[in-house]
Amino acid sequence: MSPENIVIAGAGLAGATAARTLRTEGFHGDIIIAGAESHHPYIRPPLSKEYLLGKAGEDAVEVVPETWYTENNVTLRLGVPVTEVDPAGHTVRYADGTSEGYGALLLATGALPRPLKLPGSGLDGVSTFRTLDDSRHLREQLADGGRNVVMIGSGWIGMELAAAASSYGNHVTLLGLEEVPLGGAIGPELGRFFRTLHEGNGVRFVLPGSAREITGHAGKVTGVLTDSGERLPADIVVIAVGVVPDTALAGAAGLELRNGILTDASLRTSAPDIFAAGDVANALHPFTGEHYRSEHWANALNGGKVAGKAMLGQDAVLDAVPYFYTDQYDVSMEYSGFPSLAADAAPVIRGSLESKEFVAFWQRKGQVVAGMSVNWPKSSKPSAQKTIKALISARSDVAAAALSDPAVPFDQLMPES
Ligand SMILES: Cc1cc2nc3c(=O)[nH]c(=O)nc-3n(C[C@H](O)[C@H](O)[C@H](O)COP(=O)(O)OP(=O)(O)OC[C@H]3O[C@@H](n4cnc5c(N)ncnc54)[C@H](O)[C@@H]3O)c2cc1C
């Protein structure tokens, strides 16, 4: 049975996609999306890429055009976050003091930059990076080039921001705790690939290295003191050391938390009629039988769709093979699979890292569990990502020699359907 009305806390990709799905699935009741930010729902990937680089405008970040909400009778309460959830009374309270009953509630509150308690982190010129406003501000700072930029954090966001900063002609130094950037995510060989790419574009790495202090003068940042005692000059410092799921609402409401809001495969939380999706949800994944919290775009998109259907009582589960992508300089990378299953496995490579055109497959007990394609021709039929996803889903055994051999076309690798 459909609920009478649906409240969505969080006006991001997961929240807006859920609203869209509710209308596509024929839900006629009230939909209210409450957002902590004052912007219409937007997607974040361009913020550290084409939008930051000035190659795309704000229309490139809209989840749906702004007119969609009024046309589809969806109420947006922007800048009015939900401050309290009462699961027993089926009500939410908003920051403006008003409250409202709900038939179903979706928590799509996303994640927040992990804070780094460092002396000097409050200086002017030091920031974290998550929002459209952060991207606008950093773009203004970077655009003229010639500035000393220190990135603290060698994960995906730190690397993308380093690429954008150096593309504008700034002097970029990147500090990270890992021996190899992205080593924890994609292993040392492919992490080194990204390091070489950045070094070829002038980025300097201090790895493993951490910041002991951010130094300043007259309230403005002037440098970063590393744990080894090196003083790096800095006009701009960005702290990009990961995110934490924003579970404040759910925790205060007594929902079960474990690395995010714990849900079943249909994104139901431990409280009746409350669902969670996107970065904040740690959902049971049917493929592994384990909970998995993803911090990627596709998960928010697919999770929003599944939550929308599940709130209407449909039999929907989030069983997509996890996917994400990155663009840095002339490299476009896509990844599908389960990093936890691929951990410690050496990748099997088709193509060559030197040519910046390759596919890496990770296997576990003979089965493909993850795969990454870099600049792989779009003309490939089936595409590299389609092939990787099909191999993972089928759990079929594949010879490593066939995976790496360019003479074996992808359609020959595809499992029998
Ligand atoms: C700079 C950047 C670049 C990225 N690039 C990529 C990429 O290249 N590829 C990729 O796969 N993924 C990328 N991601 C990750 C991807 O953007 C996230 O996984 C996605 O945004 C998650 O969507 P979400 O809706 O769960 O959360 P969010 O987008 O974080 O939205 C949640 C919203 O809820 C709001 N909120 C919080 N609490 C409340 C409350 N109590 N009441 C109301 N509203 C609340 C927040 O302010 C926020 O606006 C990137 C992320 C960032 C930050």
Short mmCIF file of C-alpha atoms and ligand atoms in Angstrom, two decimals:
data_model
loop_
_atom_site.label_atom_id
_atom_site.label_comp_id
_atom_site.label_asym_id
_atom_site.label_seq_id
_atom_site.Cartn_x
_atom_site.Cartn_y
_atom_site.Cartn_z
CA MET A 1 0.00 0.00 0.00
CA SER A 2 1.30 3.47 -0.87
CA PRO A 3 1.88 5.94 1.97
CA GLU A 4 -0.18 9.14 1.98
CA ASN A 5 2.80 11.44 1.87
CA ILE A 6 6.57 11.08 1.70
CA VAL A 7 9.22 13.28 3.30
CA ILE A 8 12.78 13.20 1.98
CA ALA A 9 15.55 14.59 4.19
CA GLY A 10 18.44 15.54 1.93
CA ALA A 11 18.17 17.40 -1.39
CA GLY A 12 21.04 15.64 -3.15
CA LEU A 13 21.19 13.08 -5.93
CA ALA A 14 19.67 10.24 -3.89
CA GLY A 15 16.84 12.39 -2.53
CA ALA A 16 15.91 14.02 -5.85
CA THR A 17 16.14 10.71 -7.72
CA ALA A 18 13.80 9.10 -5.21
CA ALA A 19 11.28 11.92 -5.77
CA ARG A 20 11.55 11.50 -9.51
CA THR A 21 11.05 7.75 -9.22
CA LEU A 22 8.00 8.22 -7.01
CA ARG A 23 6.34 10.33 -9.69
CA THR A 24 7.41 8.01 -12.53
CA GLU A 25 5.92 5.09 -10.60
CA GLY A 26 2.60 6.96 -10.36
CA PHE A 27 2.65 8.16 -6.75
CA HIS A 28 0.16 11.03 -6.40
CA GLY A 29 0.61 11.90 -2.71
CA ASP A 30 2.60 14.85 -1.35
CA ILE A 31 6.36 14.72 -1.67
CA ILE A 32 8.44 17.12 0.43
CA ILE A 33 12.20 17.36 -0.02
CA ALA A 34 14.01 19.21 2.75
CA GLY A 35 17.55 20.36 2.02
CA ALA A 36 20.17 21.78 4.34
CA GLU A 37 21.73 23.67 1.42
CA SER A 38 19.96 26.54 -0.33
CA HIS A 39 20.60 25.12 -3.83
CA HIS A 40 18.28 22.96 -5.89
CA PRO A 41 19.48 19.33 -5.86
CA TYR A 42 22.75 18.97 -7.77
CA ILE A 43 25.30 16.31 -8.62
CA ARG A 44 28.80 16.59 -7.21
CA PRO A 45 31.17 14.90 -9.72
CA PRO A 46 31.54 18.01 -11.96
CA LEU A 47 32.44 20.13 -8.92
CA SER A 48 36.00 18.74 -8.88
CA LYS A 49 36.21 18.37 -12.68
CA GLU A 50 34.54 20.27 -15.54
CA TYR A 51 32.71 22.82 -13.36
CA LEU A 52 35.87 23.60 -11.37
CA LEU A 53 37.80 23.85 -14.62
CA GLY A 54 35.29 26.33 -16.01
CA LYS A 55 34.33 23.95 -18.82
CA ALA A 56 30.74 23.50 -17.64
CA GLY A 57 28.14 25.80 -16.15
CA GLU A 58 25.60 25.22 -13.39
CA ASP A 59 23.12 23.55 -15.71
CA ALA A 60 25.62 20.65 -15.86
CA VAL A 61 25.11 19.91 -12.18
CA GLU A 62 21.30 19.91 -11.93
CA VAL A 63 19.74 16.54 -11.08
CA VAL A 64 16.65 17.68 -12.98
CA PRO A 65 15.80 21.15 -14.33
CA GLU A 66 14.55 23.49 -11.59
CA THR A 67 11.09 23.65 -13.19
CA TRP A 68 10.64 19.88 -12.72
CA TYR A 69 9.76 20.26 -9.02
CA THR A 70 6.82 22.62 -9.52
CA GLU A 71 5.69 20.79 -12.66
CA ASN A 72 5.58 17.57 -10.66
CA ASN A 73 4.11 19.04 -7.51
CA VAL A 74 7.16 18.29 -5.37
CA THR A 75 7.68 20.72 -2.48
CA LEU A 76 11.27 21.81 -1.97
CA ARG A 77 12.17 23.21 1.44
CA LEU A 78 15.65 24.49 0.65
CA GLY A 79 17.77 25.77 3.51
CA VAL A 80 15.32 24.18 5.94
CA PRO A 81 16.93 20.96 7.15
CA VAL A 82 15.12 18.29 9.11
CA THR A 83 16.32 18.62 12.70
CA GLU A 84 14.50 15.75 14.36
CA VAL A 85 12.78 12.49 13.49
CA ASP A 86 10.25 10.81 15.74
CA PRO A 87 9.90 7.25 14.40
CA ALA A 88 7.11 6.30 16.83
CA GLY A 89 5.01 9.37 16.04
CA HIS A 90 5.90 9.30 12.31
CA THR A 91 6.80 12.99 12.37
CA VAL A 92 9.74 15.18 11.44
CA ARG A 93 10.65 18.59 12.75
CA TYR A 94 12.29 21.22 10.54
CA ALA A 95 14.84 23.90 11.39
CA ASP A 96 12.13 26.59 11.17
CA GLY A 97 10.32 24.96 14.10
CA THR A 98 7.46 23.47 12.06
CA SER A 99 6.73 19.77 12.06
CA GLU A 100 5.01 17.35 9.73
CA GLY A 101 3.71 13.79 9.72
CA TYR A 102 5.01 11.28 7.18
CA GLY A 103 3.73 8.05 5.72
CA ALA A 104 7.28 7.16 4.66
CA LEU A 105 10.55 8.97 5.27
CA LEU A 106 13.76 8.77 3.24
CA LEU A 107 17.02 9.77 4.89
CA ALA A 108 19.36 10.87 2.10
CA THR A 109 21.61 13.13 4.11
CA GLY A 110 24.84 12.17 2.35
CA ALA A 111 28.25 12.61 3.88
CA LEU A 112 30.43 15.36 5.31
CA PRO A 113 34.14 16.02 4.78
CA ARG A 114 36.16 14.26 7.47
CA PRO A 115 37.46 17.00 9.74
CA LEU A 116 41.21 17.17 10.38
CA LYS A 117 42.10 18.72 13.70
CA LEU A 118 45.27 20.55 12.74
CA PRO A 119 46.70 23.75 14.15
CA GLY A 120 45.98 26.43 11.56
CA SER A 121 43.05 24.68 9.85
CA GLY A 122 40.86 27.73 10.49
CA LEU A 123 43.14 30.11 8.57
CA ASP A 124 41.85 31.99 5.56
CA GLY A 125 42.76 29.99 2.43
CA VAL A 126 42.25 26.59 4.09
CA SER A 127 39.11 24.65 3.19
CA THR A 128 37.49 21.28 2.76
CA PHE A 129 35.65 20.45 -0.45
CA ARG A 130 32.15 19.05 -0.90
CA THR A 131 29.63 21.62 -2.09
CA LEU A 132 28.80 23.81 -5.06
CA ASP A 133 29.80 26.83 -2.97
CA ASP A 134 33.18 25.18 -2.20
CA SER A 135 33.74 24.63 -5.92
CA ARG A 136 32.79 28.21 -6.86
CA HIS A 137 35.15 29.54 -4.21
CA LEU A 138 38.09 27.30 -5.17
CA ARG A 139 37.61 28.10 -8.85
CA GLU A 140 38.02 31.81 -8.07
CA GLN A 141 41.19 31.06 -6.09
CA LEU A 142 42.76 28.78 -8.72
CA ALA A 143 41.74 30.42 -11.97
CA ASP A 144 44.61 32.89 -12.34
CA GLY A 145 47.28 30.23 -11.79
CA GLY A 146 50.73 30.83 -10.31
CA ARG A 147 49.74 30.04 -6.72
CA ASN A 148 51.16 27.51 -4.29
CA VAL A 149 48.54 24.87 -3.58
CA VAL A 150 48.86 22.08 -1.02
CA MET A 151 46.38 19.22 -1.16
CA ILE A 152 46.15 17.16 2.01
CA GLY A 153 44.76 13.76 1.01
CA SER A 154 45.68 11.37 -1.78
CA GLY A 155 42.22 9.88 -2.43
CA TRP A 156 40.00 10.51 -5.45
CA ILE A 157 38.93 14.04 -4.49
CA GLY A 158 42.47 15.15 -3.56
CA MET A 159 43.77 13.79 -6.86
CA GLU A 160 41.00 15.40 -8.94
CA LEU A 161 41.52 18.74 -7.23
CA ALA A 162 45.29 18.46 -7.77
CA ALA A 163 44.63 17.85 -11.48
CA ALA A 164 42.36 20.89 -11.73
CA ALA A 165 44.75 23.10 -9.76
CA SER A 166 47.75 22.18 -11.88
CA SER A 167 45.74 22.48 -15.11
CA TYR A 168 45.22 26.14 -14.17
CA GLY A 169 49.01 26.54 -13.90
CA ASN A 170 49.34 26.48 -10.11
CA HIS A 171 52.22 24.81 -8.22
CA VAL A 172 50.70 21.77 -6.55
CA THR A 173 52.07 19.59 -3.77
CA LEU A 174 50.04 16.61 -2.59
CA LEU A 175 50.44 15.05 0.85
CA GLY A 176 49.02 11.65 1.67
CA LEU A 177 49.37 8.91 4.23
CA GLU A 178 49.70 6.14 1.65
CA GLU A 179 52.96 4.98 0.03
CA VAL A 180 51.16 5.23 -3.33
CA PRO A 181 48.21 7.55 -4.06
CA LEU A 182 44.92 5.64 -4.34
CA GLY A 183 46.85 2.51 -3.34
CA GLY A 184 44.12 1.48 -0.90
CA ALA A 185 41.44 1.80 -3.59
CA ILE A 186 43.08 0.30 -6.68
CA GLY A 187 46.40 -1.18 -5.52
CA PRO A 188 50.01 -0.03 -5.95
CA GLU A 189 50.45 -0.69 -9.70
CA LEU A 190 47.48 1.41 -10.77
CA GLY A 191 48.08 3.95 -8.01
CA ARG A 192 51.55 4.47 -9.51
CA PHE A 193 49.90 4.96 -12.90
CA PHE A 194 47.97 7.93 -11.49
CA ARG A 195 51.07 9.25 -9.69
CA THR A 196 53.06 9.22 -12.95
CA LEU A 197 50.18 10.97 -14.72
CA HIS A 198 50.21 13.75 -12.13
CA GLU A 199 53.99 14.06 -12.04
CA GLY A 200 53.95 14.47 -15.81
CA ASN A 201 51.68 17.46 -15.18
CA GLY A 202 53.95 19.02 -12.58
CA VAL A 203 52.39 17.80 -9.32
CA ARG A 204 54.84 17.01 -6.52
CA PHE A 205 54.01 14.18 -4.09
CA VAL A 206 55.09 13.94 -0.46
CA LEU A 207 54.21 10.32 0.33
CA PRO A 208 53.80 8.99 2.87
CA GLY A 209 53.56 12.35 4.51
CA SER A 210 51.22 14.20 6.79
CA ALA A 211 50.72 17.77 7.88
CA ARG A 212 51.79 18.66 11.39
CA GLU A 213 50.63 22.25 11.22
CA ILE A 214 49.22 24.80 8.82
CA THR A 215 51.08 28.05 9.25
CA GLY A 216 49.85 31.57 8.56
CA HIS A 217 50.34 35.26 8.87
CA ALA A 218 47.72 37.87 9.75
CA GLY A 219 45.01 35.20 9.63
CA LYS A 220 45.97 33.94 6.17
CA VAL A 221 47.61 30.67 5.28
CA THR A 222 51.27 30.81 4.27
CA GLY A 223 52.42 27.21 4.42
CA VAL A 224 52.20 23.64 5.66
CA LEU A 225 54.69 22.08 8.03
CA THR A 226 55.00 18.35 7.35
CA ASP A 227 55.66 15.64 9.91
CA SER A 228 59.22 15.33 8.56
CA GLY A 229 59.82 19.03 9.23
CA GLU A 230 59.60 20.27 5.64
CA ARG A 231 57.96 23.66 5.16
CA LEU A 232 55.78 23.80 2.05
CA PRO A 233 54.76 27.29 0.93
CA ALA A 234 51.01 27.59 0.43
CA ASP A 235 48.50 30.23 -0.65
CA ILE A 236 45.72 27.63 -0.79
CA VAL A 237 45.33 24.44 1.27
CA VAL A 238 42.55 21.93 0.67
CA ILE A 239 41.91 19.20 3.21
CA ALA A 240 40.48 16.17 1.37
CA VAL A 241 40.90 13.28 3.76
CA GLY A 242 37.66 11.42 3.08
CA VAL A 243 34.09 11.77 4.25
CA VAL A 244 31.95 10.52 7.09
CA PRO A 245 28.30 9.55 6.58
CA ASP A 246 25.97 12.19 7.98
CA THR A 247 24.07 10.03 10.47
CA ALA A 248 23.22 12.78 12.97
CA LEU A 249 19.45 12.63 12.40
CA ALA A 250 19.28 8.86 12.26
CA GLY A 251 21.46 8.42 15.34
CA ALA A 252 19.36 10.84 17.43
CA ALA A 253 16.23 8.97 16.31
CA GLY A 254 17.66 5.67 17.57
CA LEU A 255 18.09 3.98 14.19
CA GLU A 256 20.63 1.18 13.92
CA LEU A 257 23.97 2.58 12.74
CA ARG A 258 27.12 0.82 11.58
CA ASN A 259 29.39 2.77 9.27
CA GLY A 260 26.29 4.71 8.16
CA ILE A 261 22.61 3.87 8.50
CA LEU A 262 22.19 0.12 8.38
CA THR A 263 19.58 -1.05 5.85
CA ASP A 264 18.39 -4.22 4.19
CA ALA A 265 18.75 -4.69 0.43
CA SER A 266 15.53 -2.69 -0.13
CA LEU A 267 17.04 0.22 1.84
CA ARG A 268 14.69 -0.20 4.82
CA THR A 269 16.25 0.96 8.08
CA SER A 270 15.61 -0.55 11.52
CA ALA A 271 12.61 1.80 12.00
CA PRO A 272 9.24 1.20 10.32
CA ASP A 273 8.61 3.28 7.16
CA ILE A 274 12.06 4.91 7.30
CA PHE A 275 14.44 4.26 4.41
CA ALA A 276 17.99 5.45 3.69
CA ALA A 277 19.86 5.87 0.39
CA GLY A 278 23.08 7.27 -1.05
CA ASP A 279 26.33 7.96 0.80
CA VAL A 280 24.67 7.68 4.20
CA ALA A 281 23.27 4.13 3.72
CA ASN A 282 25.17 0.96 4.55
CA ALA A 283 23.01 -1.47 2.60
CA LEU A 284 23.02 -5.24 2.47
CA HIS A 285 24.31 -6.19 -0.97
CA PRO A 286 22.77 -9.41 -2.33
CA PHE A 287 25.92 -10.29 -4.33
CA THR A 288 28.30 -10.48 -1.38
CA GLY A 289 25.76 -10.98 1.41
CA GLU A 290 27.59 -8.22 3.25
CA HIS A 291 26.76 -4.61 3.99
CA TYR A 292 28.35 -2.10 1.66
CA ARG A 293 28.43 1.68 1.93
CA SER A 294 29.41 3.38 -1.28
CA GLU A 295 30.43 7.01 -1.65
CA HIS A 296 29.83 7.17 -5.38
CA TRP A 297 27.44 8.81 -7.78
CA ALA A 298 25.93 5.61 -9.26
CA ASN A 299 25.04 4.30 -5.82
CA ALA A 300 23.13 7.50 -5.00
CA LEU A 301 21.33 7.30 -8.35
CA ASN A 302 20.45 3.60 -8.10
CA GLY A 303 19.72 3.88 -4.38
CA GLY A 304 17.33 6.78 -4.98
CA LYS A 305 15.45 4.67 -7.54
CA VAL A 306 15.27 1.61 -5.29
CA ALA A 307 14.20 3.66 -2.25
CA GLY A 308 11.47 5.35 -4.30
CA LYS A 309 10.05 1.99 -5.37
CA ALA A 310 10.49 0.35 -1.97
CA MET A 311 8.63 3.22 -0.25
CA LEU A 312 5.69 2.39 -2.52
CA GLY A 313 5.77 -1.20 -1.32
CA GLN A 314 7.33 -2.57 -4.51
CA ASP A 315 9.76 -5.45 -4.42
CA ALA A 316 12.94 -3.49 -5.23
CA VAL A 317 16.49 -4.31 -4.16
CA LEU A 318 19.78 -2.48 -4.66
CA ASP A 319 21.76 -5.20 -6.40
CA ALA A 320 23.68 -3.22 -9.04
CA VAL A 321 27.40 -3.90 -9.37
CA PRO A 322 29.01 -0.82 -7.78
CA TYR A 323 30.40 1.67 -10.31
CA PHE A 324 32.33 4.93 -10.28
CA TYR A 325 34.42 7.07 -12.56
CA THR A 326 37.03 9.80 -12.53
CA ASP A 327 38.47 12.22 -15.07
CA GLN A 328 41.97 13.60 -14.54
CA TYR A 329 43.87 15.45 -17.30
CA ASP A 330 43.56 13.28 -20.43
CA VAL A 331 42.55 10.17 -18.49
CA SER A 332 38.95 8.98 -18.21
CA MET A 333 38.63 6.04 -15.89
CA GLU A 334 35.62 3.86 -15.06
CA TYR A 335 35.54 1.14 -12.40
CA SER A 336 32.95 -1.54 -11.67
CA GLY A 337 33.11 -4.11 -8.94
CA PHE A 338 33.75 -4.82 -5.32
CA PRO A 339 37.00 -3.29 -4.02
CA SER A 340 36.83 -5.43 -0.87
CA LEU A 341 36.87 -8.64 -2.97
CA ALA A 342 39.66 -7.29 -5.20
CA ALA A 343 41.92 -6.29 -2.30
CA ASP A 344 45.36 -7.94 -2.47
CA ALA A 345 44.79 -9.40 -5.96
CA ALA A 346 47.20 -8.29 -8.69
CA PRO A 347 45.36 -6.87 -11.70
CA VAL A 348 45.39 -8.59 -15.09
CA ILE A 349 46.03 -5.91 -17.73
CA ARG A 350 44.76 -5.74 -21.33
CA GLY A 351 46.45 -2.94 -23.26
CA SER A 352 49.28 -0.91 -21.76
CA LEU A 353 49.61 1.57 -18.95
CA GLU A 354 52.20 3.53 -20.96
CA SER A 355 49.69 4.21 -23.75
CA LYS A 356 47.06 5.27 -21.15
CA GLU A 357 44.62 2.88 -22.83
CA PHE A 358 43.95 -0.31 -20.90
CA VAL A 359 41.53 -2.46 -18.94
CA ALA A 360 42.53 -3.93 -15.58
CA PHE A 361 40.65 -6.97 -14.25
CA TRP A 362 40.85 -8.23 -10.68
CA GLN A 363 40.08 -11.89 -10.03
CA ARG A 364 39.39 -13.88 -6.93
CA LYS A 365 39.53 -17.64 -7.21
CA GLY A 366 39.35 -17.31 -10.98
CA GLN A 367 36.26 -15.08 -11.00
CA VAL A 368 36.33 -11.44 -12.05
CA VAL A 369 35.35 -9.31 -9.04
CA ALA A 370 36.33 -5.84 -10.29
CA GLY A 371 37.55 -4.12 -13.42
CA MET A 372 38.72 -0.70 -14.45
CA SER A 373 38.89 0.76 -17.93
CA VAL A 374 41.06 3.72 -18.86
CA ASN A 375 40.42 5.62 -22.10
CA TRP A 376 39.07 2.38 -23.60
CA PRO A 377 37.54 3.11 -27.02
CA LYS A 378 33.82 3.80 -26.87
CA SER A 379 33.50 1.88 -30.14
CA SER A 380 34.22 -1.37 -28.28
CA LYS A 381 31.13 -3.62 -28.49
CA PRO A 382 30.21 -4.63 -25.87
CA SER A 383 31.83 -1.86 -23.88
CA ALA A 384 34.56 -2.63 -21.37
CA GLN A 385 32.29 -1.73 -18.46
CA LYS A 386 29.40 -3.85 -19.74
CA THR A 387 31.77 -6.78 -20.09
CA ILE A 388 33.21 -6.32 -16.61
CA LYS A 389 29.77 -6.05 -15.00
CA ALA A 390 28.49 -9.13 -16.86
CA LEU A 391 31.53 -11.21 -15.85
CA ILE A 392 31.16 -10.18 -12.20
CA SER A 393 27.42 -10.87 -12.09
CA ALA A 394 27.80 -14.30 -13.74
CA ARG A 395 30.55 -15.36 -11.29
CA SER A 396 32.02 -17.32 -14.17
CA ASP A 397 35.61 -18.57 -14.20
CA VAL A 398 37.72 -16.82 -16.82
CA ALA A 399 41.33 -17.55 -17.76
CA ALA A 400 43.60 -14.61 -17.01
CA ALA A 401 45.29 -15.17 -20.39
CA ALA A 402 41.96 -14.54 -22.17
CA LEU A 403 41.32 -11.39 -20.14
CA SER A 404 44.69 -9.90 -21.05
CA ASP A 405 44.77 -10.98 -24.71
CA PRO A 406 43.54 -8.19 -27.03
CA ALA A 407 42.98 -10.84 -29.70
CA VAL A 408 40.10 -12.25 -27.62
CA PRO A 409 37.21 -9.83 -28.21
CA PHE A 410 34.96 -8.87 -25.30
CA ASP A 411 31.96 -10.65 -26.79
CA GLN A 412 33.88 -13.93 -26.55
CA LEU A 413 34.45 -13.27 -22.85
CA MET A 414 30.80 -12.51 -22.18
CA PRO A 415 29.04 -15.21 -20.14
CA GLU A 416 26.26 -17.23 -21.80
CA SER A 417 23.00 -15.48 -21.04
C1 LIG B 1 33.69 16.93 -5.26
C2 LIG B 1 33.11 15.58 -5.45
C3 LIG B 1 33.37 14.88 -6.62
C4 LIG B 1 32.85 13.61 -6.81
N1 LIG B 1 33.13 12.94 -7.96
C5 LIG B 1 32.64 11.72 -8.15
C6 LIG B 1 32.94 11.00 -9.34
O1 LIG B 1 33.68 11.46 -10.19
N2 LIG B 1 32.40 9.77 -9.50
C7 LIG B 1 31.59 9.21 -8.58
O2 LIG B 1 31.12 8.09 -8.79
N3 LIG B 1 31.27 9.87 -7.43
C8 LIG B 1 31.78 11.10 -7.20
N4 LIG B 1 31.48 11.78 -6.04
C9 LIG B 1 30.60 11.15 -5.05
C10 LIG B 1 29.13 11.47 -5.29
O3 LIG B 1 28.97 12.81 -5.63
C11 LIG B 1 28.33 11.14 -4.02
O4 LIG B 1 28.39 9.75 -3.86
C12 LIG B 1 26.89 11.62 -4.12
O5 LIG B 1 26.84 13.02 -4.11
C13 LIG B 1 26.06 11.10 -2.96
O6 LIG B 1 24.76 11.59 -3.09
P1 LIG B 1 23.77 11.69 -1.84
O7 LIG B 1 22.49 12.20 -2.38
O8 LIG B 1 23.82 10.43 -1.07
O9 LIG B 1 24.45 12.77 -0.88
P2 LIG B 1 24.79 14.30 -1.08
O10 LIG B 1 25.10 14.61 -2.48
O11 LIG B 1 25.84 14.61 -0.06
O12 LIG B 1 23.47 15.06 -0.67
C14 LIG B 1 22.97 15.03 0.64
C15 LIG B 1 22.34 16.36 0.94
O13 LIG B 1 21.63 16.25 2.19
C16 LIG B 1 21.77 17.44 2.90
N5 LIG B 1 21.46 17.21 4.31
C17 LIG B 1 22.24 16.71 5.29
N6 LIG B 1 21.57 16.64 6.45
C18 LIG B 1 20.32 17.10 6.19
C19 LIG B 1 19.17 17.28 6.98
N7 LIG B 1 19.15 16.98 8.28
N8 LIG B 1 18.05 17.78 6.41
C20 LIG B 1 18.06 18.09 5.09
N9 LIG B 1 19.14 17.96 4.30
C21 LIG B 1 20.25 17.46 4.84
C22 LIG B 1 23.22 17.82 2.63
O14 LIG B 1 23.45 19.17 2.89
C23 LIG B 1 23.34 17.48 1.14
O15 LIG B 1 22.99 18.58 0.35
C24 LIG B 1 32.02 13.04 -5.81
C25 LIG B 1 31.77 13.75 -4.63
C26 LIG B 1 32.31 15.00 -4.45
C27 LIG B 1 32.05 15.75 -3.17
#
